[in-house]
Amino acid sequence: MASKTLDDLFHETLKDIYYAERQIVKALPKMARGAQDPKLKAAFEKHKEETEGQIDRLKQVFEIIGKRAQGKTCPAIDGIIEEGEEILDEFKGTPALDAGLLAAAQAVEHYEISRYGTLRAWAQQLGHREAVTLLEQTLAEESKTDEALTGLAKTAVNTAAQKAA
Ligand SMILES: [Fe+2]
Ligand SMILES: [Fe+2]
């Protein structure tokens, strides 16, 4: 069996997040449609646009390592998105829907932050400097999104969820 190195791990993890981003870009419009608070809706829509740019960046990273852009099924993101869909279903029409959707979106962001943090560190180790820059740009967007969601939860969404319909 051929020995596997950090190059292989980097490539495999890139495929993982590429798959994840392509699932996320499909899930965000559903979450935006479901959200009741206009600010939460707008946050999901904005992040959908950003996610399209993130997919483009990943394609550039594949190019940098001389591989074709290709995804690999990631059961972790599938599960997180599925939980979001459950919230959409089970909390439809209730005051708690937005708080549930927001929490599901933050779980997605945290998964991404974990992946991009690792990929950035590995790109650094492997000397892929251009990839480091690209991965850092995305990591910054994911972190900003996470912070914006926390802000919305604290200022509006959680309070609204506590009220009786
Ligand atoms: Fe993303
Ligand atoms: Fe994200």
XYZ file of N, CA, C and O and ligand atoms in Angstrom:
662
model
N 0.840 -1.201 0.000
C 0.000 0.000 0.000
C 0.877 1.253 0.000
O 1.800 1.369 0.797
N 0.581 2.148 -0.925
C 1.371 3.381 -1.025
C 1.226 4.199 0.254
O 0.174 4.204 0.872
N 2.300 4.849 0.650
C 2.215 5.655 1.873
C 1.474 6.945 1.582
O 1.613 7.536 0.526
N 0.640 7.311 2.531
C -0.134 8.543 2.368
C 0.488 9.644 3.206
O 0.927 9.418 4.324
N 0.475 10.828 2.635
C 1.128 11.951 3.305
C 0.153 13.113 3.486
O -1.025 13.012 3.134
N 0.716 14.214 3.976
C -0.101 15.411 4.192
C -0.726 15.898 2.881
O -1.826 16.457 2.886
N -0.040 15.679 1.765
C -0.615 16.052 0.458
C -1.939 15.338 0.230
O -2.895 15.931 -0.262
N -1.974 14.061 0.566
C -3.201 13.274 0.380
C -4.310 13.767 1.306
O -5.468 13.880 0.910
N -3.927 14.041 2.555
C -4.915 14.540 3.517
C -5.495 15.867 3.054
O -6.698 16.097 3.130
N -4.619 16.731 2.568
C -5.046 18.044 2.094
C -6.037 17.873 0.938
O -7.108 18.485 0.930
N -5.695 17.021 -0.002
C -6.564 16.792 -1.161
C -7.908 16.206 -0.739
O -8.972 16.648 -1.180
N -7.884 15.213 0.145
C -9.131 14.577 0.611
C -10.027 15.583 1.340
O -11.247 15.600 1.159
N -9.418 16.417 2.177
C -10.193 17.380 2.957
C -10.743 18.488 2.067
O -11.837 19.009 2.298
N -9.993 18.812 1.035
C -10.476 19.776 0.043
C -11.732 19.231 -0.656
O -12.705 19.954 -0.871
N -11.715 17.952 -0.979
C -12.889 17.317 -1.604
C -14.077 17.332 -0.650
O -15.227 17.519 -1.048
N -13.782 17.110 0.624
C -14.827 17.111 1.665
C -15.512 18.472 1.730
O -16.744 18.571 1.666
N -14.728 19.547 1.822
C -15.329 20.885 1.983
C -15.954 21.350 0.661
O -16.942 22.089 0.670
N -15.425 20.890 -0.457
C -16.014 21.248 -1.753
C -17.425 20.654 -1.855
O -18.368 21.318 -2.255
N -17.546 19.411 -1.452
C -18.875 18.776 -1.397
C -19.777 19.552 -0.430
O -20.924 19.870 -0.755
N -19.225 19.861 0.750
C -20.025 20.542 1.780
C -20.536 21.887 1.257
O -21.726 22.191 1.381
N -19.662 22.677 0.665
C -20.079 24.003 0.175
C -21.184 23.879 -0.876
O -22.091 24.698 -0.922
N -21.080 22.843 -1.702
C -22.110 22.696 -2.747
C -23.458 22.258 -2.166
O -24.509 22.539 -2.731
N -23.425 21.588 -1.028
C -24.683 21.266 -0.336
C -25.228 22.513 0.366
O -26.430 22.757 0.372
N -24.318 23.281 0.942
C -24.705 24.481 1.692
C -25.347 25.516 0.763
O -26.352 26.142 1.109
N -24.786 25.657 -0.434
C -25.322 26.648 -1.374
C -26.752 26.276 -1.794
O -27.553 27.140 -2.137
N -27.072 24.995 -1.713
C -28.449 24.556 -2.020
C -29.370 24.716 -0.805
O -30.565 24.953 -0.948
N -28.794 24.567 0.382
C -29.612 24.622 1.606
C -29.963 26.064 2.003
O -31.057 26.312 2.529
N -29.054 26.996 1.757
C -29.266 28.377 2.227
C -30.530 29.041 1.672
O -31.238 29.713 2.433
N -30.861 28.876 0.394
C -32.108 29.482 -0.084
C -33.344 28.932 0.626
O -34.296 29.672 0.897
N -33.316 27.649 0.976
C -34.446 27.058 1.714
C -34.542 27.684 3.095
O -35.641 27.958 3.610
N -33.393 27.906 3.712
C -33.396 28.513 5.048
C -33.843 29.969 4.964
O -34.563 30.452 5.844
N -33.414 30.663 3.901
C -33.822 32.062 3.714
C -35.341 32.137 3.522
O -36.004 33.014 4.083
N -35.893 31.218 2.754
C -37.344 31.192 2.538
C -38.088 30.920 3.838
O -39.157 31.461 4.085
N -37.513 30.068 4.676
C -38.173 29.683 5.925
C -38.097 30.764 7.001
O -38.996 30.894 7.817
N -37.012 31.539 6.984
C -36.792 32.516 8.056
C -37.877 33.579 8.062
O -38.318 34.041 7.025
N -38.303 33.953 9.261
C -39.373 34.945 9.397
C -38.819 36.357 9.586
O -39.336 37.310 9.030
N -37.765 36.479 10.368
C -37.129 37.778 10.602
C -36.422 38.228 9.319
O -35.596 37.500 8.773
N -36.751 39.456 8.851
C -36.136 39.921 7.596
C -34.608 40.002 7.668
O -33.934 39.780 6.661
N -34.089 40.304 8.841
C -32.620 40.385 8.973
C -31.976 39.002 8.866
O -30.887 38.847 8.307
N -32.645 38.004 9.423
C -32.120 36.635 9.333
C -32.193 36.145 7.886
O -31.252 35.543 7.363
N -33.330 36.455 7.253
C -33.503 36.119 5.838
C -32.366 36.737 5.010
O -31.726 36.060 4.204
N -32.106 38.011 5.254
C -31.059 38.729 4.510
C -29.681 38.131 4.789
O -28.838 38.036 3.881
N -29.453 37.718 6.033
C -28.155 37.120 6.381
C -27.949 35.815 5.609
O -26.858 35.545 5.100
N -29.007 35.013 5.489
C -28.898 33.751 4.736
C -28.668 34.035 3.254
O -27.863 33.361 2.602
N -29.372 35.045 2.740
C -29.212 35.373 1.311
C -27.806 35.879 1.020
O -27.188 35.491 0.029
N -27.310 36.738 1.901
C -25.957 37.275 1.730
C -24.931 36.134 1.749
O -24.007 36.084 0.939
N -25.128 35.209 2.686
C -24.144 34.138 2.802
C -24.231 33.146 1.647
O -23.249 32.492 1.312
N -25.378 33.082 1.014
C -25.496 32.236 -0.183
C -24.586 32.798 -1.286
O -23.866 32.050 -1.941
N -24.625 34.110 -1.449
C -23.761 34.764 -2.444
C -22.288 34.504 -2.102
O -21.487 34.171 -2.975
N -21.952 34.683 -0.832
C -20.560 34.464 -0.412
C -20.141 33.028 -0.683
O -19.013 32.766 -1.098
N -21.065 32.110 -0.445
C -20.742 30.693 -0.629
C -20.409 30.388 -2.091
O -19.528 29.577 -2.374
N -21.092 31.069 -3.011
C -20.757 30.881 -4.429
C -19.310 31.285 -4.691
O -18.580 30.597 -5.418
N -18.890 32.389 -4.076
C -17.502 32.827 -4.209
C -16.530 31.851 -3.561
O -15.426 31.620 -4.062
N -16.969 31.235 -2.469
C -16.112 30.271 -1.770
C -15.890 29.022 -2.617
O -14.805 28.430 -2.612
N -16.924 28.633 -3.346
C -16.794 27.478 -4.246
C -15.768 27.799 -5.340
O -14.922 26.957 -5.672
N -15.816 29.019 -5.856
C -14.824 29.440 -6.855
C -13.407 29.401 -6.285
O -12.469 28.961 -6.949
N -13.264 29.857 -5.047
C -11.936 29.819 -4.425
C -11.432 28.382 -4.297
O -10.262 28.104 -4.522
N -12.343 27.481 -3.933
C -11.927 26.078 -3.794
C -11.462 25.528 -5.136
O -10.480 24.783 -5.205
N -12.155 25.919 -6.215
C -11.724 25.471 -7.550
C -10.304 25.954 -7.834
O -9.495 25.227 -8.407
N -10.005 27.182 -7.387
C -8.644 27.706 -7.575
C -7.630 26.899 -6.765
O -6.511 26.672 -7.215
N -8.031 26.492 -5.565
C -7.100 25.704 -4.738
C -6.829 24.344 -5.391
O -5.686 23.878 -5.430
N -7.882 23.719 -5.937
C -7.669 22.457 -6.664
C -6.650 22.669 -7.793
O -5.767 21.843 -8.004
N -6.792 23.792 -8.482
C -5.888 24.086 -9.598
C -4.451 24.227 -9.104
O -3.524 23.711 -9.732
N -4.296 24.908 -7.976
C -2.958 25.123 -7.407
C -2.263 23.789 -7.125
O -1.063 23.651 -7.349
N -3.027 22.800 -6.657
C -2.387 21.504 -6.362
C -2.447 20.553 -7.569
O -2.092 19.373 -7.459
N -2.901 21.084 -8.695
C -2.882 20.286 -9.925
C -3.887 19.149 -9.949
O -3.643 18.106 -10.554
N -5.028 19.359 -9.267
C -6.074 18.317 -9.258
C -7.359 18.905 -9.811
O -7.579 20.112 -9.758
N -8.213 18.000 -10.258
C -9.494 18.476 -10.772
C -10.459 18.661 -9.600
O -10.417 17.891 -8.628
N -11.277 19.725 -9.716
C -12.242 20.017 -8.645
C -13.258 18.894 -8.566
O -13.938 18.575 -9.532
N -13.325 18.259 -7.397
C -14.161 17.073 -7.236
C -14.577 16.974 -5.771
O -13.761 17.209 -4.878
N -15.848 16.659 -5.548
C -16.321 16.526 -4.185
C -16.311 15.083 -3.717
O -16.212 14.162 -4.518
N -16.372 14.923 -2.409
C -16.481 13.591 -1.818
C -17.552 13.676 -0.736
O -17.468 14.559 0.132
N -18.528 12.798 -0.812
C -19.646 12.851 0.135
C -19.164 13.031 1.565
O -18.287 12.292 2.030
N -19.748 14.028 2.238
C -19.375 14.317 3.621
C -20.604 14.070 4.488
O -21.516 14.893 4.541
N -20.668 12.926 5.171
C -21.841 12.611 5.994
C -22.054 13.623 7.117
O -23.192 13.826 7.558
N -20.982 14.263 7.562
C -21.116 15.237 8.655
C -21.988 16.412 8.206
O -22.952 16.773 8.888
N -21.687 16.989 7.054
C -22.466 18.152 6.614
C -23.876 17.703 6.212
O -24.841 18.426 6.452
N -23.989 16.530 5.629
C -25.329 16.034 5.292
C -26.197 15.965 6.548
O -27.364 16.346 6.527
N -25.611 15.493 7.635
C -26.348 15.369 8.903
C -26.726 16.723 9.471
O -27.852 16.914 9.931
N -25.796 17.659 9.411
C -26.070 19.000 9.955
C -27.189 19.666 9.147
O -28.105 20.274 9.713
N -27.126 19.522 7.820
C -28.161 20.131 6.967
C -29.510 19.446 7.210
O -30.556 20.095 7.258
N -29.466 18.143 7.378
C -30.702 17.400 7.654
C -31.367 17.892 8.936
O -32.593 18.013 9.006
N -30.562 18.174 9.931
C -31.116 18.701 11.181
C -31.794 20.050 10.958
O -32.836 20.332 11.556
N -31.196 20.879 10.090
C -31.808 22.155 9.741
C -33.155 21.954 9.069
O -34.121 22.676 9.339
N -33.223 20.949 8.193
C -34.485 20.655 7.505
C -35.553 20.166 8.481
O -36.739 20.466 8.330
N -35.116 19.415 9.474
C -36.041 18.970 10.524
C -36.642 20.158 11.270
O -37.844 20.174 11.560
N -35.793 21.134 11.566
C -36.271 22.349 12.256
C -37.317 23.048 11.386
O -38.382 23.447 11.875
N -36.991 23.183 10.094
C -37.929 23.825 9.165
C -39.291 23.151 9.208
O -40.326 23.816 9.179
N -39.260 21.846 9.265
C -40.472 21.036 9.278
C -41.215 21.128 10.599
O -42.402 21.421 10.656
N -40.479 20.845 11.652
C -41.102 20.651 12.960
C -41.455 21.960 13.663
O -42.300 21.963 14.564
N -40.816 23.056 13.268
C -41.085 24.337 13.939
C -41.783 25.336 13.024
O -41.927 26.511 13.362
N -42.210 24.840 11.868
C -42.892 25.690 10.895
C -44.063 26.440 11.555
O -44.854 25.846 12.284
N -44.129 27.745 11.302
C -45.240 28.535 11.812
C -45.196 28.809 13.302
O -46.176 29.289 13.871
N -44.102 28.506 13.959
C -44.004 28.749 15.403
C -42.997 29.867 15.689
O -42.115 30.129 14.864
N -43.105 30.512 16.855
C -42.181 31.598 17.183
C -40.722 31.128 17.286
O -39.809 31.930 17.146
N -40.518 29.834 17.518
C -39.161 29.341 17.743
C -38.429 28.983 16.443
O -37.232 28.662 16.468
N -39.130 29.070 15.312
C -38.516 28.639 14.047
C -37.187 29.345 13.766
O -36.175 28.695 13.470
N -37.176 30.662 13.851
C -35.960 31.407 13.500
C -34.778 31.045 14.395
O -33.656 30.898 13.909
N -35.049 30.920 15.690
C -33.954 30.581 16.612
C -33.376 29.212 16.257
O -32.158 28.996 16.303
N -34.247 28.291 15.863
C -33.788 26.950 15.465
C -32.991 26.992 14.176
O -31.946 26.328 14.058
N -33.476 27.765 13.207
C -32.763 27.880 11.929
C -31.403 28.535 12.120
O -30.406 28.124 11.524
N -31.396 29.565 12.951
C -30.138 30.272 13.224
C -29.123 29.319 13.862
O -27.957 29.276 13.476
N -29.581 28.528 14.802
C -28.677 27.577 15.474
C -28.163 26.538 14.486
O -26.982 26.162 14.511
N -29.039 26.090 13.588
C -28.610 25.108 12.581
C -27.557 25.729 11.668
O -26.558 25.082 11.321
N -27.766 26.991 11.298
C -26.799 27.678 10.431
C -25.461 27.840 11.142
O -24.399 27.715 10.523
N -25.501 28.089 12.442
C -24.237 28.226 13.171
C -23.489 26.901 13.257
O -22.259 26.881 13.217
N -24.225 25.809 13.322
C -23.559 24.498 13.317
C -22.824 24.305 11.989
O -21.699 23.792 11.947
N -23.451 24.745 10.898
C -22.794 24.672 9.581
C -21.524 25.525 9.591
O -20.451 25.069 9.178
N -21.648 26.752 10.072
C -20.482 27.655 10.081
C -19.349 27.069 10.918
O -18.188 27.139 10.525
N -19.681 26.492 12.038
C -18.622 25.940 12.889
C -17.930 24.758 12.217
O -16.720 24.588 12.345
N -18.688 23.957 11.498
C -18.064 22.874 10.741
C -17.084 23.447 9.714
O -15.945 22.994 9.598
N -17.553 24.484 9.013
C -16.701 25.086 7.983
C -15.453 25.724 8.592
O -14.351 25.604 8.044
N -15.641 26.429 9.702
C -14.502 27.091 10.357
C -13.450 26.049 10.745
O -12.256 26.248 10.554
N -13.920 24.909 11.231
C -13.002 23.836 11.588
C -12.231 23.338 10.358
O -11.001 23.201 10.383
N -12.945 23.092 9.283
C -12.311 22.582 8.069
C -11.331 23.584 7.457
O -10.224 23.223 7.072
N -11.776 24.833 7.344
C -10.910 25.834 6.708
C -9.692 26.146 7.572
O -8.616 26.430 7.051
N -9.853 26.090 8.893
C -8.704 26.311 9.774
C -7.652 25.241 9.551
O -6.456 25.527 9.436
N -8.110 24.004 9.450
C -7.194 22.887 9.198
C -6.545 23.011 7.820
O -5.324 22.869 7.679
N -7.362 23.284 6.805
C -6.827 23.381 5.444
C -5.795 24.505 5.336
O -4.782 24.366 4.653
N -6.071 25.602 6.000
C -5.115 26.721 5.966
C -3.785 26.287 6.580
O -2.714 26.541 6.024
N -3.852 25.628 7.728
C -2.625 25.181 8.401
C -1.851 24.200 7.518
O -0.617 24.270 7.408
N -2.578 23.291 6.870
C -1.901 22.304 6.018
C -1.325 22.957 4.765
O -0.233 22.610 4.321
N -2.053 23.920 4.202
C -1.543 24.625 3.015
C -0.253 25.355 3.369
O 0.702 25.390 2.586
N -0.239 25.911 4.583
C 0.948 26.604 5.053
C 2.122 25.618 5.148
O 3.212 25.867 4.646
N 1.844 24.501 5.789
C 2.869 23.467 5.981
C 3.402 22.965 4.632
O 4.588 22.696 4.482
N 2.502 22.869 3.651
C 2.880 22.322 2.342
C 3.489 23.384 1.420
O 3.916 23.075 0.312
N 3.491 24.635 1.877
C 4.084 25.696 1.075
C 3.213 26.194 -0.068
O 3.722 26.780 -1.018
N 1.893 25.944 0.017
C 0.972 26.470 -1.013
C 0.500 27.863 -0.588
O -0.588 28.029 -0.037
N 1.351 28.840 -0.847
C 1.074 30.174 -0.292
C -0.184 30.821 -0.860
O -0.924 31.482 -0.140
N -0.402 30.655 -2.148
C -1.621 31.231 -2.753
C -2.870 30.574 -2.168
O -3.891 31.228 -1.969
N -2.773 29.287 -1.909
C -3.910 28.569 -1.319
C -4.189 29.086 0.088
O -5.346 29.217 0.495
N -3.128 29.387 0.822
C -3.295 29.921 2.178
C -4.136 31.192 2.118
O -5.101 31.359 2.884
N -3.789 32.083 1.186
C -4.525 33.347 1.049
C -5.994 33.092 0.736
O -6.888 33.689 1.345
N -6.253 32.206 -0.211
C -7.641 31.913 -0.600
C -8.422 31.318 0.567
O -9.562 31.706 0.841
N -7.811 30.379 1.271
C -8.493 29.711 2.382
C -8.738 30.682 3.528
O -9.775 30.607 4.205
N -7.799 31.603 3.703
C -7.954 32.609 4.755
C -9.126 33.546 4.459
O -9.860 33.944 5.369
N -9.292 33.906 3.190
C -10.401 34.790 2.816
C -11.729 34.125 3.163
O -12.626 34.750 3.731
N -11.833 32.859 2.842
C -13.081 32.147 3.141
C -13.271 31.992 4.646
O -14.362 32.229 5.163
N -12.199 31.630 5.327
C -12.281 31.468 6.781
C -12.790 32.757 7.438
O -13.633 32.713 8.349
N -12.310 33.902 6.951
C -12.752 35.190 7.502
C -14.252 35.393 7.250
O -14.971 35.881 8.131
N -14.731 35.003 6.076
C -16.168 35.143 5.775
C -17.008 34.246 6.674
O -18.078 34.640 7.142
N -16.537 33.035 6.899
C -17.297 32.104 7.752
C -17.360 32.636 9.185
O -18.411 32.580 9.832
N -16.232 33.171 9.661
C -16.205 33.681 11.032
C -17.111 34.900 11.166
O -17.825 35.050 12.171
N -17.084 35.770 10.152
C -17.932 36.966 10.194
C -19.404 36.575 10.177
O -20.225 37.174 10.878
N -19.731 35.563 9.392
C -21.114 35.084 9.332
C -21.546 34.551 10.688
O -22.642 34.855 11.176
N -20.665 33.767 11.296
C -20.962 33.205 12.611
C -21.219 34.319 13.633
O -22.191 34.259 14.398
N -20.365 35.347 13.586
C -20.530 36.467 14.528
C -21.821 37.236 14.266
O -22.514 37.646 15.203
N -22.138 37.425 12.984
C -23.370 38.143 12.636
C -24.587 37.374 13.152
O -25.545 37.963 13.663
N -24.528 36.051 13.038
C -25.643 35.220 13.523
C -25.772 35.323 15.037
O -26.876 35.424 15.572
N -24.647 35.305 15.725
C -24.680 35.465 17.181
C -25.328 36.800 17.533
O -26.170 36.879 18.447
N -24.965 37.848 16.804
C -25.548 39.170 17.038
C -27.052 39.153 16.863
O -27.791 39.683 17.707
N -27.527 38.530 15.791
C -28.971 38.455 15.535
C -29.686 37.648 16.610
O -30.793 37.995 17.033
N -29.057 36.586 17.054
C -29.669 35.753 18.098
C -29.865 36.577 19.361
O -30.932 36.544 19.987
N -28.833 37.321 19.725
C -28.874 38.073 20.983
C -29.813 39.265 20.918
O -30.435 39.615 21.919
N -29.869 39.934 19.753
C -30.638 41.176 19.694
C -32.103 40.967 19.341
O -32.931 41.818 19.637
N -32.430 39.878 18.660
C -33.823 39.751 18.208
C -34.372 38.331 18.254
O -35.436 38.070 18.827
N -33.655 37.421 17.657
C -34.238 36.122 17.335
C -34.594 35.290 18.575
O -35.662 34.705 18.656
N -33.697 35.285 19.554
C -33.971 34.467 20.748
C -35.147 35.019 21.567
O -35.955 34.253 22.117
N -35.230 36.345 21.621
C -36.343 36.955 22.349
C -37.660 36.648 21.663
O -38.651 36.312 22.318
N -37.660 36.763 20.344
C -38.889 36.489 19.575
C -39.338 35.042 19.784
O -40.532 34.744 19.840
N -38.353 34.137 19.899
C -38.660 32.711 20.048
C -39.288 32.404 21.397
O -40.015 31.411 21.543
N -38.995 33.246 22.362
C -39.492 32.987 23.720
C -40.960 33.356 23.859
O -41.665 32.804 24.699
N -41.412 34.271 23.001
C -42.803 34.739 23.094
C -43.785 33.692 22.627
O -43.518 32.933 21.701
N -44.946 33.706 23.244
C -46.021 32.803 22.798
C -46.578 33.323 21.473
O -46.570 34.511 21.220
N -47.008 32.401 20.638
C -47.526 32.793 19.317
C -48.820 33.577 19.463
O -49.572 33.365 20.402
Fe -18.784 28.224 3.196
Fe -20.520 29.348 5.668
